[in-house]
Tab-separated table of C-alpha atoms and ligand atoms in Angstrom:
chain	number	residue	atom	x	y	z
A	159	UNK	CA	-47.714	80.073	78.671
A	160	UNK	CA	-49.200	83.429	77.243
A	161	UNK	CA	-48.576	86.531	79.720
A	162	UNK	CA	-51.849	86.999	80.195
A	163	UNK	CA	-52.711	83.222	81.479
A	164	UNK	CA	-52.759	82.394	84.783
A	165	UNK	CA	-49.825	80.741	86.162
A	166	UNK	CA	-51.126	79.143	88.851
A	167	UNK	CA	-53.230	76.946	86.210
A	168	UNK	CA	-50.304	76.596	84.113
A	169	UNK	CA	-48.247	75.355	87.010
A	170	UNK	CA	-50.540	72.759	88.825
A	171	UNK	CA	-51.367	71.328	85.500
A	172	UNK	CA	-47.472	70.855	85.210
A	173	UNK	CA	-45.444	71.011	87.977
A	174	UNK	CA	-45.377	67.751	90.640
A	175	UNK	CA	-47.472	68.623	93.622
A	176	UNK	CA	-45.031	67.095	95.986
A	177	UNK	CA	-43.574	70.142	96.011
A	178	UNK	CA	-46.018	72.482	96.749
A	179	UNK	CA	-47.811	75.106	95.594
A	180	UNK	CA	-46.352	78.891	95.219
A	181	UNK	CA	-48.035	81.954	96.210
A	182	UNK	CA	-46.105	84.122	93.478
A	183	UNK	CA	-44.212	83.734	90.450
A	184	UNK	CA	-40.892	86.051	89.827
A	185	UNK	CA	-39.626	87.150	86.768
A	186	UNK	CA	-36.347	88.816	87.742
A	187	UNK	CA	-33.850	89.742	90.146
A	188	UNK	CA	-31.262	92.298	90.970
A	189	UNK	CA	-29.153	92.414	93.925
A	190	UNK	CA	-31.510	91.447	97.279
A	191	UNK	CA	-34.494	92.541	95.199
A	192	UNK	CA	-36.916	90.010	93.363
A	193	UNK	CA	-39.936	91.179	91.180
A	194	UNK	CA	-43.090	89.276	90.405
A	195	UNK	CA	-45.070	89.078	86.896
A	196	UNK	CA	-47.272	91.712	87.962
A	197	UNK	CA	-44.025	93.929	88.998
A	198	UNK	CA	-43.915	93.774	92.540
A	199	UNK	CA	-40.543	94.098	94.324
A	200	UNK	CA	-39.636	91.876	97.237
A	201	UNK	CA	-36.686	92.327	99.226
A	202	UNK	CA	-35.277	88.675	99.363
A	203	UNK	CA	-34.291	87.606	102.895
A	204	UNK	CA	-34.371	83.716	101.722
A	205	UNK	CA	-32.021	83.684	98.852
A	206	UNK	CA	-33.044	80.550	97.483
A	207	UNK	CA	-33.022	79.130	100.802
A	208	UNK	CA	-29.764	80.444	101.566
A	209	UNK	CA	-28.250	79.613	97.890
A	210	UNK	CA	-27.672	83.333	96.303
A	211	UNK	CA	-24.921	84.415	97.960
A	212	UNK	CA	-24.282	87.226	96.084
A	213	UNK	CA	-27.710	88.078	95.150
A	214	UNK	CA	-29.235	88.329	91.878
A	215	UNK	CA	-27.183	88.445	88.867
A	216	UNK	CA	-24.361	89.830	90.601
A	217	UNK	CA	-21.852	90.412	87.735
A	218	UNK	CA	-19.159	88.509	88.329
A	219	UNK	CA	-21.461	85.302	88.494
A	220	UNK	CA	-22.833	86.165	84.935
A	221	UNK	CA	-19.711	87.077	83.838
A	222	UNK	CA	-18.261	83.968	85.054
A	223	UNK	CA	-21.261	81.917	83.856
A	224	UNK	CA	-21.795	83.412	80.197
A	225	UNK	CA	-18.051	83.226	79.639
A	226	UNK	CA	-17.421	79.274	80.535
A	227	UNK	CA	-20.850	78.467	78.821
A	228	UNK	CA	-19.733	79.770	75.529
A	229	UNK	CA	-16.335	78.897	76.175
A	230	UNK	CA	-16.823	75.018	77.198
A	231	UNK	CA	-19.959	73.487	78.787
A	232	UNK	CA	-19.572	70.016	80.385
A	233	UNK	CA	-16.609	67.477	79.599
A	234	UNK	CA	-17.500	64.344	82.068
A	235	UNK	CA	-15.474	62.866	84.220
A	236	UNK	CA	-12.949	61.483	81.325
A	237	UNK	CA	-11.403	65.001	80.991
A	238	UNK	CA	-10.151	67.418	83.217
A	239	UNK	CA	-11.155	71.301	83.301
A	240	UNK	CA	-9.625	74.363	84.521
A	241	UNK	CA	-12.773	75.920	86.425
A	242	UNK	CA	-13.307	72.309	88.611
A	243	UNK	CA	-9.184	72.346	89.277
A	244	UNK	CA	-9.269	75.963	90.282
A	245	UNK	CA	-12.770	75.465	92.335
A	246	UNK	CA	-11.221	72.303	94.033
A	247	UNK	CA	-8.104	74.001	95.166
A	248	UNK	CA	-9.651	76.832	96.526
A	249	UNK	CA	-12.025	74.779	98.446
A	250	UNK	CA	-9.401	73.633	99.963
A	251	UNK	CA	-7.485	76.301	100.676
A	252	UNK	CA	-10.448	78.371	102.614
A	253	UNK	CA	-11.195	74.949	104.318
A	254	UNK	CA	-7.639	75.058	105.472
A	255	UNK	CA	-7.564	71.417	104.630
A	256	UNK	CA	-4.441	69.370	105.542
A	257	UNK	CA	-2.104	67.873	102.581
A	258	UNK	CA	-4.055	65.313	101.272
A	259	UNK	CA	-7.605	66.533	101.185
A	260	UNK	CA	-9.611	66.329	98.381
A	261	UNK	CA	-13.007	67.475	96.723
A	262	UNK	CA	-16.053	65.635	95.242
A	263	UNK	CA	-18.074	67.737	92.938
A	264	UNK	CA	-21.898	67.123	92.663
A	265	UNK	CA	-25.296	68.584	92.028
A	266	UNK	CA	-26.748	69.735	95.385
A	267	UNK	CA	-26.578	69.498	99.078
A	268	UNK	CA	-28.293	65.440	99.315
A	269	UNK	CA	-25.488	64.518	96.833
A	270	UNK	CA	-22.814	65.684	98.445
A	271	UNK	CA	-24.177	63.585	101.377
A	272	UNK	CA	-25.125	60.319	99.650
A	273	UNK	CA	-21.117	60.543	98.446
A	274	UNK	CA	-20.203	60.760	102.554
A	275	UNK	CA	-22.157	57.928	103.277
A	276	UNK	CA	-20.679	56.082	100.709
A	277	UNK	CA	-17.306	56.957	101.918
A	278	UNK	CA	-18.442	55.839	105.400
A	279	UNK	CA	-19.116	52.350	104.243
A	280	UNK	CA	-15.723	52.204	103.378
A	281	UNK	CA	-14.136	52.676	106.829
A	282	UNK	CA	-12.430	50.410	108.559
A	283	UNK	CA	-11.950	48.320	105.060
A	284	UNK	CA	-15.595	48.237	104.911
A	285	UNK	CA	-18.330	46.334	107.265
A	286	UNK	CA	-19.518	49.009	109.860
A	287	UNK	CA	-22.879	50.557	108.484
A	288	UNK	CA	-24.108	52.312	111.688
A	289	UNK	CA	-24.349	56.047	110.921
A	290	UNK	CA	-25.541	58.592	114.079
A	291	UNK	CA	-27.552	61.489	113.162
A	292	UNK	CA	-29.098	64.460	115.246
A	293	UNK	CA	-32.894	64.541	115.766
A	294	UNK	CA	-33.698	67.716	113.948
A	295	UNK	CA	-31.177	66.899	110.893
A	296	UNK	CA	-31.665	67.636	107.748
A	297	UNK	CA	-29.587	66.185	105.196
A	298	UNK	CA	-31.686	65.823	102.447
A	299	UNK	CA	-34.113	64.166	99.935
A	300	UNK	CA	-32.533	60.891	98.313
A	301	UNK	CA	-32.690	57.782	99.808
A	302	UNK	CA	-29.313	57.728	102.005
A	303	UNK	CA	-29.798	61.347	102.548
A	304	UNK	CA	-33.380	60.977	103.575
A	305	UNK	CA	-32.023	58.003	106.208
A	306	UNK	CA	-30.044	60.144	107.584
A	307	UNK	CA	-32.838	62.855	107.755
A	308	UNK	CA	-34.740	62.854	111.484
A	309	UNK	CA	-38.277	64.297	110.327
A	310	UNK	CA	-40.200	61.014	110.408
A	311	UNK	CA	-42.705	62.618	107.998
A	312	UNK	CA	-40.564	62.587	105.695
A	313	UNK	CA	-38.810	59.313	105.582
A	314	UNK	CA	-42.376	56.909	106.963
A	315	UNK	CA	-43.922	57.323	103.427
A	316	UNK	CA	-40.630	55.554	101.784
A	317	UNK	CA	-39.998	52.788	104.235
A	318	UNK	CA	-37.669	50.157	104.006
A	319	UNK	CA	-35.313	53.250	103.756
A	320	UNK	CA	-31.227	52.815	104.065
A	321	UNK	CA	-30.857	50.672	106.791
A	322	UNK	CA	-27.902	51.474	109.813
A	323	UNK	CA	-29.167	54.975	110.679
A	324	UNK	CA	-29.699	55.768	114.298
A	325	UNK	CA	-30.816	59.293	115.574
A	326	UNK	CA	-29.306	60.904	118.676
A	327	UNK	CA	-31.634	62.997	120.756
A	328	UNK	CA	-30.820	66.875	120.080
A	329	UNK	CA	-28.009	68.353	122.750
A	330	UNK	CA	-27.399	65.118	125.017
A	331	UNK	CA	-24.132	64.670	124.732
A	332	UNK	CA	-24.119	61.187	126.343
A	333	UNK	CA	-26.762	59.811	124.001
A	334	UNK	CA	-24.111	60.281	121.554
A	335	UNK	CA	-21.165	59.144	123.072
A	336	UNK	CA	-23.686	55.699	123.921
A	337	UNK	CA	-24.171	55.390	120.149
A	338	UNK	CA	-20.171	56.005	118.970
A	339	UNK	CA	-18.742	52.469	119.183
A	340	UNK	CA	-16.679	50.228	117.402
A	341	UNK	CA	-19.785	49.891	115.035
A	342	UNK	CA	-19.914	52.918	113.972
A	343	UNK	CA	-19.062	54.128	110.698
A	344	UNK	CA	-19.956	58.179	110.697
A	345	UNK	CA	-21.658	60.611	112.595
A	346	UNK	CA	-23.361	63.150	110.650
A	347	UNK	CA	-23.814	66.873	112.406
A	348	UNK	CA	-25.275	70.036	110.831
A	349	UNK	CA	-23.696	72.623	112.615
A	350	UNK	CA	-26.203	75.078	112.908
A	351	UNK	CA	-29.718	73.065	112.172
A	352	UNK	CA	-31.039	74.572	109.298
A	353	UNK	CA	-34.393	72.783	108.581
A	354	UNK	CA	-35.000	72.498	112.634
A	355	UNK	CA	-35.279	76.398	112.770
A	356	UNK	CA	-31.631	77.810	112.839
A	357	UNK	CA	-31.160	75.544	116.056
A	358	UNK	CA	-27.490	75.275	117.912
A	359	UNK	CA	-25.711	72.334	119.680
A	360	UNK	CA	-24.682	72.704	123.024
A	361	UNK	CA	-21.443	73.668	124.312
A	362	UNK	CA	-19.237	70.817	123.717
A	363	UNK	CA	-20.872	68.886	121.712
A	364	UNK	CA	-19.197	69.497	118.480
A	365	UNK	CA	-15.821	68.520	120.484
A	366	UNK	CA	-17.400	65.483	121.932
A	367	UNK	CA	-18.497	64.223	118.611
A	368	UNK	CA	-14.818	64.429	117.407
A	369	UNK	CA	-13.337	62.374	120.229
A	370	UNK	CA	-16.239	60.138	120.338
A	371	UNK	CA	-15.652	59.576	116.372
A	372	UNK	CA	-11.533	59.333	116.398
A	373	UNK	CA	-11.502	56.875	119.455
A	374	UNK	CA	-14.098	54.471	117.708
A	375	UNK	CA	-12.592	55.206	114.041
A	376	UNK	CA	-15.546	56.209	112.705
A	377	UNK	CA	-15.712	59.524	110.394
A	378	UNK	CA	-17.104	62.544	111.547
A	379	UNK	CA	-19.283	64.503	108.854
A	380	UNK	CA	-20.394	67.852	109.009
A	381	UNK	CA	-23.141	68.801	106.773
A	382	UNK	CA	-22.215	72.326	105.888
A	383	UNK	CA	-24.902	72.638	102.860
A	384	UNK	CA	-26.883	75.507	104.778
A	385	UNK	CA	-24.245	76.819	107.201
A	386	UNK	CA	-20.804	76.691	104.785
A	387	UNK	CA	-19.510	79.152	102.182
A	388	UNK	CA	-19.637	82.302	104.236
A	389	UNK	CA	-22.933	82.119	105.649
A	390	UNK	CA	-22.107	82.071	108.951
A	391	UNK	CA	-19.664	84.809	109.272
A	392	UNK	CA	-16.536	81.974	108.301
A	393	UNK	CA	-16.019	79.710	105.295
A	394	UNK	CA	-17.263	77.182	107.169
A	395	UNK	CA	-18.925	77.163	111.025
A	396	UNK	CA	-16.582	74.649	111.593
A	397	UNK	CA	-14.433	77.198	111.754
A	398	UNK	CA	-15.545	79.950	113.436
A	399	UNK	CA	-14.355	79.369	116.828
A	400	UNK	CA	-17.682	79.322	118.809
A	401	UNK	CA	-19.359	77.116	116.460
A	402	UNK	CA	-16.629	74.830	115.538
A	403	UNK	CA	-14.797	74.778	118.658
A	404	UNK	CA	-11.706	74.310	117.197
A	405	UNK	CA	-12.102	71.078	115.656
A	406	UNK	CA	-11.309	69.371	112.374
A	407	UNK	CA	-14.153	67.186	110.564
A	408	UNK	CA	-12.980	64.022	108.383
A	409	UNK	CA	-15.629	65.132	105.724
A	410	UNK	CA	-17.404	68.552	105.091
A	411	UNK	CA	-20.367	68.510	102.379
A	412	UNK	CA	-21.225	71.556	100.979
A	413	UNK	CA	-24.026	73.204	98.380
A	414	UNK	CA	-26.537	75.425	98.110
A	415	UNK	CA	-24.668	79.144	98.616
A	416	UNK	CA	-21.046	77.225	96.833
A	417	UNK	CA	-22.940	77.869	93.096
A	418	UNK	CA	-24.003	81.061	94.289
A	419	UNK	CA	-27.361	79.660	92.062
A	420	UNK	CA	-26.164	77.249	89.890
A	421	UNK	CA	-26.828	73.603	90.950
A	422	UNK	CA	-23.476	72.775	92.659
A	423	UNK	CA	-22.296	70.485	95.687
A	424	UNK	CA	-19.228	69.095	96.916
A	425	UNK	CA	-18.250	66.462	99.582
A	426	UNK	CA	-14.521	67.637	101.027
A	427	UNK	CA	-12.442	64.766	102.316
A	428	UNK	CA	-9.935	65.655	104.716
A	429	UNK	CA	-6.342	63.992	104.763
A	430	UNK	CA	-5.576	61.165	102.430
A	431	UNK	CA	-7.036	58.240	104.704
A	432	UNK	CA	-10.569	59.866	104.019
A	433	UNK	CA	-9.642	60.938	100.055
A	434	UNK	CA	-8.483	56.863	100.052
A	435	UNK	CA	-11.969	56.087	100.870
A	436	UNK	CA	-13.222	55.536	97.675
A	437	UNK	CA	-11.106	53.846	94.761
A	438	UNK	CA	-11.205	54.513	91.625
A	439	UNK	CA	-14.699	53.553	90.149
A	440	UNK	CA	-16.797	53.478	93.179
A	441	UNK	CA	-18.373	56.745	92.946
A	442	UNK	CA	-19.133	59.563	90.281
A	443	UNK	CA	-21.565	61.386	88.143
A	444	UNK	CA	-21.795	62.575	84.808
A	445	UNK	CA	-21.543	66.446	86.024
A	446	UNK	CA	-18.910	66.109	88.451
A	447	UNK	CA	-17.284	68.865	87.694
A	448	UNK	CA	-19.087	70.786	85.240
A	449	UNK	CA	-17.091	73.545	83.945
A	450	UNK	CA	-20.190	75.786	84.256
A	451	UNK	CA	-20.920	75.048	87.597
A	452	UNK	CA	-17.871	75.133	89.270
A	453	UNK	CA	-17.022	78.337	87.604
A	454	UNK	CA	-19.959	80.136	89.348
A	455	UNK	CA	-18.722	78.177	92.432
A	456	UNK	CA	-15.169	80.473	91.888
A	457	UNK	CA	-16.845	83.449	91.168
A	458	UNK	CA	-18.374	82.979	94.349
A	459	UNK	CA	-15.623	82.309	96.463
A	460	UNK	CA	-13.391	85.130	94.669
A	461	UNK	CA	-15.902	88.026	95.262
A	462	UNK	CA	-16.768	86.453	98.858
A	463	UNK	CA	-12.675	87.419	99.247
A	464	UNK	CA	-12.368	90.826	97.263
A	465	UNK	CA	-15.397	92.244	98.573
A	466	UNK	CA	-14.381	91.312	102.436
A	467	UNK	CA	-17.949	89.535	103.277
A	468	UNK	CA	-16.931	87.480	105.836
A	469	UNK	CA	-16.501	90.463	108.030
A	470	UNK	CA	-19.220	92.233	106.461
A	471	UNK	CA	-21.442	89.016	107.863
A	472	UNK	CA	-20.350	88.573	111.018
A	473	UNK	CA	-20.970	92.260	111.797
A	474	UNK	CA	-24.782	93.072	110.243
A	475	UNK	CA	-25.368	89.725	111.143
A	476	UNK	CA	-25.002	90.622	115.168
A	477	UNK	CA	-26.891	93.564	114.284
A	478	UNK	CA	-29.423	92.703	112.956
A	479	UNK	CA	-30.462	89.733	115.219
A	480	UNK	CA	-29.593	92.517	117.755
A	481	UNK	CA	-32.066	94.500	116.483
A	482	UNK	CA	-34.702	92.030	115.945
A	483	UNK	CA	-34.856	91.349	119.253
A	484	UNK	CA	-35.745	94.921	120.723
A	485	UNK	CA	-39.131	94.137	118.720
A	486	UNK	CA	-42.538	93.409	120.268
A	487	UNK	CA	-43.425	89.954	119.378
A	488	UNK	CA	-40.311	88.592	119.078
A	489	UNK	CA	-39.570	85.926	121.672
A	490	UNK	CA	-35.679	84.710	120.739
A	491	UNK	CA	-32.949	85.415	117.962
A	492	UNK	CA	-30.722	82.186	116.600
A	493	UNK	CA	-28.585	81.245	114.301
A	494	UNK	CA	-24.827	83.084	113.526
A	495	UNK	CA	-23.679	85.292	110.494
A	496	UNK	CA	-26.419	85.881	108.195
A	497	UNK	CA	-28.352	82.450	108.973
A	498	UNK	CA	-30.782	83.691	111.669
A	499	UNK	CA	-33.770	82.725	113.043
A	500	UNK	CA	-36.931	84.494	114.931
A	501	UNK	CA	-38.853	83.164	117.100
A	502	UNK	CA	-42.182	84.745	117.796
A	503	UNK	CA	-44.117	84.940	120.829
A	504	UNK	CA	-47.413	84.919	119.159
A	505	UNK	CA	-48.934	83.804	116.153
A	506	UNK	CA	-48.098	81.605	113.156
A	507	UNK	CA	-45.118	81.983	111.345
A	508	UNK	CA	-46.692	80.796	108.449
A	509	UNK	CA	-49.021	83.671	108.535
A	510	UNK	CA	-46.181	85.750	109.496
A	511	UNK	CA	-44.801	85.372	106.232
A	512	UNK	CA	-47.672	85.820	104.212
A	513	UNK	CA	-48.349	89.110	105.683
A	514	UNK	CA	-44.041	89.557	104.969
A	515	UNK	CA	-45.012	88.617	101.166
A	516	UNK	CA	-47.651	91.171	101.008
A	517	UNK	CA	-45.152	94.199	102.543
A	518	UNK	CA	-42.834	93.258	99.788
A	519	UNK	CA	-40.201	91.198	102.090
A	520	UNK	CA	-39.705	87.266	101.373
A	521	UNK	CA	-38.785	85.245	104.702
A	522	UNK	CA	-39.760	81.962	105.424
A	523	UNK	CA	-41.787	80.286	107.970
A	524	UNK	CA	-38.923	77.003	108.926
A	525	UNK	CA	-41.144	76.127	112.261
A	526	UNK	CA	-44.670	76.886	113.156
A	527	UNK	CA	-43.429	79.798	115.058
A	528	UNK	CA	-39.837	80.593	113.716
A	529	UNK	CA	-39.115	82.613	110.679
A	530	UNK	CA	-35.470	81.855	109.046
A	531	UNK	CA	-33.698	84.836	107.030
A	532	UNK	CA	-30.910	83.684	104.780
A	533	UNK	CA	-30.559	86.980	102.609
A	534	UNK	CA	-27.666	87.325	100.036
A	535	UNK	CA	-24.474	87.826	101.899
A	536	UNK	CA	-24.196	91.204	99.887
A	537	UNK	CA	-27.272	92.798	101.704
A	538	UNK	CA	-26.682	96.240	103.203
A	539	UNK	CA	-27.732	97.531	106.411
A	540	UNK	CA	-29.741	99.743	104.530
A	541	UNK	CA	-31.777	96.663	103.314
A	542	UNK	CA	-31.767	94.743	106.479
A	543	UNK	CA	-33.237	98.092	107.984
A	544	UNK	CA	-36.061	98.320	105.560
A	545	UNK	CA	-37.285	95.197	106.942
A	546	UNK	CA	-36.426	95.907	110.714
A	547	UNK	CA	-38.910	99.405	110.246
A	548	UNK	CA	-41.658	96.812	108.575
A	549	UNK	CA	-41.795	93.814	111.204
A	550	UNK	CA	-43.340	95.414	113.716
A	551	UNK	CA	-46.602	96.147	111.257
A	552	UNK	CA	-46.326	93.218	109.209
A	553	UNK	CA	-46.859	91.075	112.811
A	554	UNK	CA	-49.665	93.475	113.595
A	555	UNK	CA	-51.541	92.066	110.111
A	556	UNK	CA	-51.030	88.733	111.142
A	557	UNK	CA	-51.652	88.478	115.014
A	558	UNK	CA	-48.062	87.517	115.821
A	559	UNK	CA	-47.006	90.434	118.610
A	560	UNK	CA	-47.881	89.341	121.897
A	561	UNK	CA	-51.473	89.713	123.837
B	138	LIG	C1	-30.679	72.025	101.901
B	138	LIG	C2	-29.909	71.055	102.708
B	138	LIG	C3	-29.583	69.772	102.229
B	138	LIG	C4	-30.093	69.257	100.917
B	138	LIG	O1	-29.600	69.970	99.845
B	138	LIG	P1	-30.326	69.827	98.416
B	138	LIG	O2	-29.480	70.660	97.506
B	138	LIG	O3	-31.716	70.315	98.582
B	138	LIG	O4	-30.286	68.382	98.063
B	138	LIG	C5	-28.791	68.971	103.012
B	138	LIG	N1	-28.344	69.381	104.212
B	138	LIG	C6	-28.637	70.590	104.707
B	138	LIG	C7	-28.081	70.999	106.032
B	138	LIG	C8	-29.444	71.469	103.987
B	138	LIG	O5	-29.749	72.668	104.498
């Protein structure tokens, strides 16, 4: 493609249309900034959808990244590399995972669930296949993921999908509880929804999934692809106190911010029943464990510690959303940490975030009228500011502040 072409040619006379088309094409990044081919700058509240934790080519991802690619690239599963040892063990360790535990290394967030479902098949000594999942889940794009996946949209085009799933109304506690018996393999629970618009569970519900799961022997999975790796304000909302409500999960997936950019998941088995699950040939992949991969994933979790974000989230986080909703036009704040969500009282958010695009700021519209921002977890107030003095204007241009 010549610079002077036109991309947008180029890339529907290439790229599948299943996923869309763009509205710009970037070039570069630094930081929370993005620019486009024609040298715009964005500030970028979406990260990838919530994947570049530390922003664009922070250095100690390219450091970590250039050094391991030159140094050793991919070994399969038949050897053993330092970067996925040292990743695994300090999965662990953040996850406060009991003796026992271990981690699963794959390619994104619907891997790391197709491996839990496996597992689940296995529980019990194999035979239950029922698997309860949250209208308003998202878990993904495969086939077992996709099952497990409420929008209806989705999954109706690709009929007969996995069979076993069964989908819990969102917040009724007793709905679930009905669905937890002695058929019951795994329950599957985002804790924040991601896809649904930055949606919560109720009180209790968290706590009534694990007692619901551990009297009836069936796992309990959180998918933590969206809400895990610091996004929330903790390693993992599972265990910030509020969202987790204290419990322990039998399996934690995990993706999108864990490569900080680079394609990397991981399903986290906790105690040694779970990490028995699966014997010795009934699961892998040929980059489980890519050297490359999993040394981004360190460099992620290292400079998440030495630079104190977790702290740093949790506080512009609650001031932020704190600030968002003081403006005209927006109706409600969700989310937790630096996974928020607004909800406006007028307007589409789809035109919402067109007129963003235009003012330089990338958000995106997750409902018809929600906008999810999921910037880099090294954004500064500063930044977050520059977008706070915009909004009200930028919802002006598209008819979203209220009549
Ligand atoms: C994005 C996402 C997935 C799917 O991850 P991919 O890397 O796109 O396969 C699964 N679960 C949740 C909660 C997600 O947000």
């Amino acid at each position: 493609m010549t610079q002077s072409a036109d991309w947008r040619t180029h890339h529907s006379g290439s790229i599948l249309p299943a996923l869309g088309r763009p509205q710009r094409l970037l070039v570069r990044g630094q930081g929370a900034r993005v620019w486009d081919e024609t040298g715009k700058e964005y500030l970028d509240l979406l990260a990838g959808i919530a994947v570049n934790a530390l922003g664009h080519a922070h250095p100690a991802l390219v450091e970590a990244v250039s050094d391991q690619v030159a140094t050793l690239g991919q070994v399969s599963n038949y050897f053993a590399s330092q970067p996925q040892i040292a990743l695994a063990e300090k999965l662990l360790e953040v996850a406060a995972a009991p003796q026992g535990s271990a981690v699963y290394f794959c390619n994104s967030g619907a891997e790391a669930n197709e491996a839990a479902l496996k597992m689940s098949r296995r529980v019990a000594g194999g035979g239950r296949s029922k698997v309860v999942a949250v209208a308003g889940g998202f878990h993904g794009r495969t086939m077992g993921a996709l099952a497990m996946t409420s929008k209806e949209a989705f999954r109706a085009p690709f009929a007969p999908g996995v069979p076993g799933v069964v989908h819990v109304p969102h917040g009724d506690i007793e709905a679930l509880r009905r669905e937890v018996d002695d058929t019951c393999a795994a329950v599957i629970i985002e804790p924040i929804q991601g896809e649904a618009g930055v949606r919560r569970h109720p009180a209790g519900y968290l706590r009534a999934a694990r007692e619901a799961t551990r009297s009836a022997g069936a796992l309990l999975i959180l998918d933590e692809v969206q809400t895990g790796i610091g996004r929330c304000g903790s390693w993992f909302a599972f265990q910030d106190p509020d969202l987790g409500e204290g419990i322990v999960p039998d399996i934690v997936t995990c993706a999108k911010g864990l490569g900080g950019g680079l394609p990397l998941g991981a399903t986290l088995t906790f105690g040694d029943a779970v990490t028995g699950l699966l014997v010795p040939g009934q699961h892998g992949s040929t980059y489980s464990g890519n050297p490359v991969t999993t040394a981004a994933g360190l460099a992620v979790l290292t400079t998440i510690e030495r630079a104190g974000l977790l702290p740093a989230v949790r506080g512009l986080g609650q001031e932020f959303a704190g600030r968002l909703r003081l403006i005209d036009g927006v109706a409600a704040v969700s989310g937790a940490g630096l996974l928020i969500a607004l909800e406006l009282t007028a307007g589409n958010a789809k035109a919402v975030a067109e007129a963003a695009l235009d003012a330089g700021f990338i958000v995106n519209p997750v409902t018809d009228t929600r906008l999810r921002i999921a910037p880099p977890l090294t954004i500064t107030e500063g930044e977050l500011g520059e977008f706070l003095d915009a909004l009200p204007a930028i919802l002006d241009t598209a008819g979203g502040t209220a009549a």
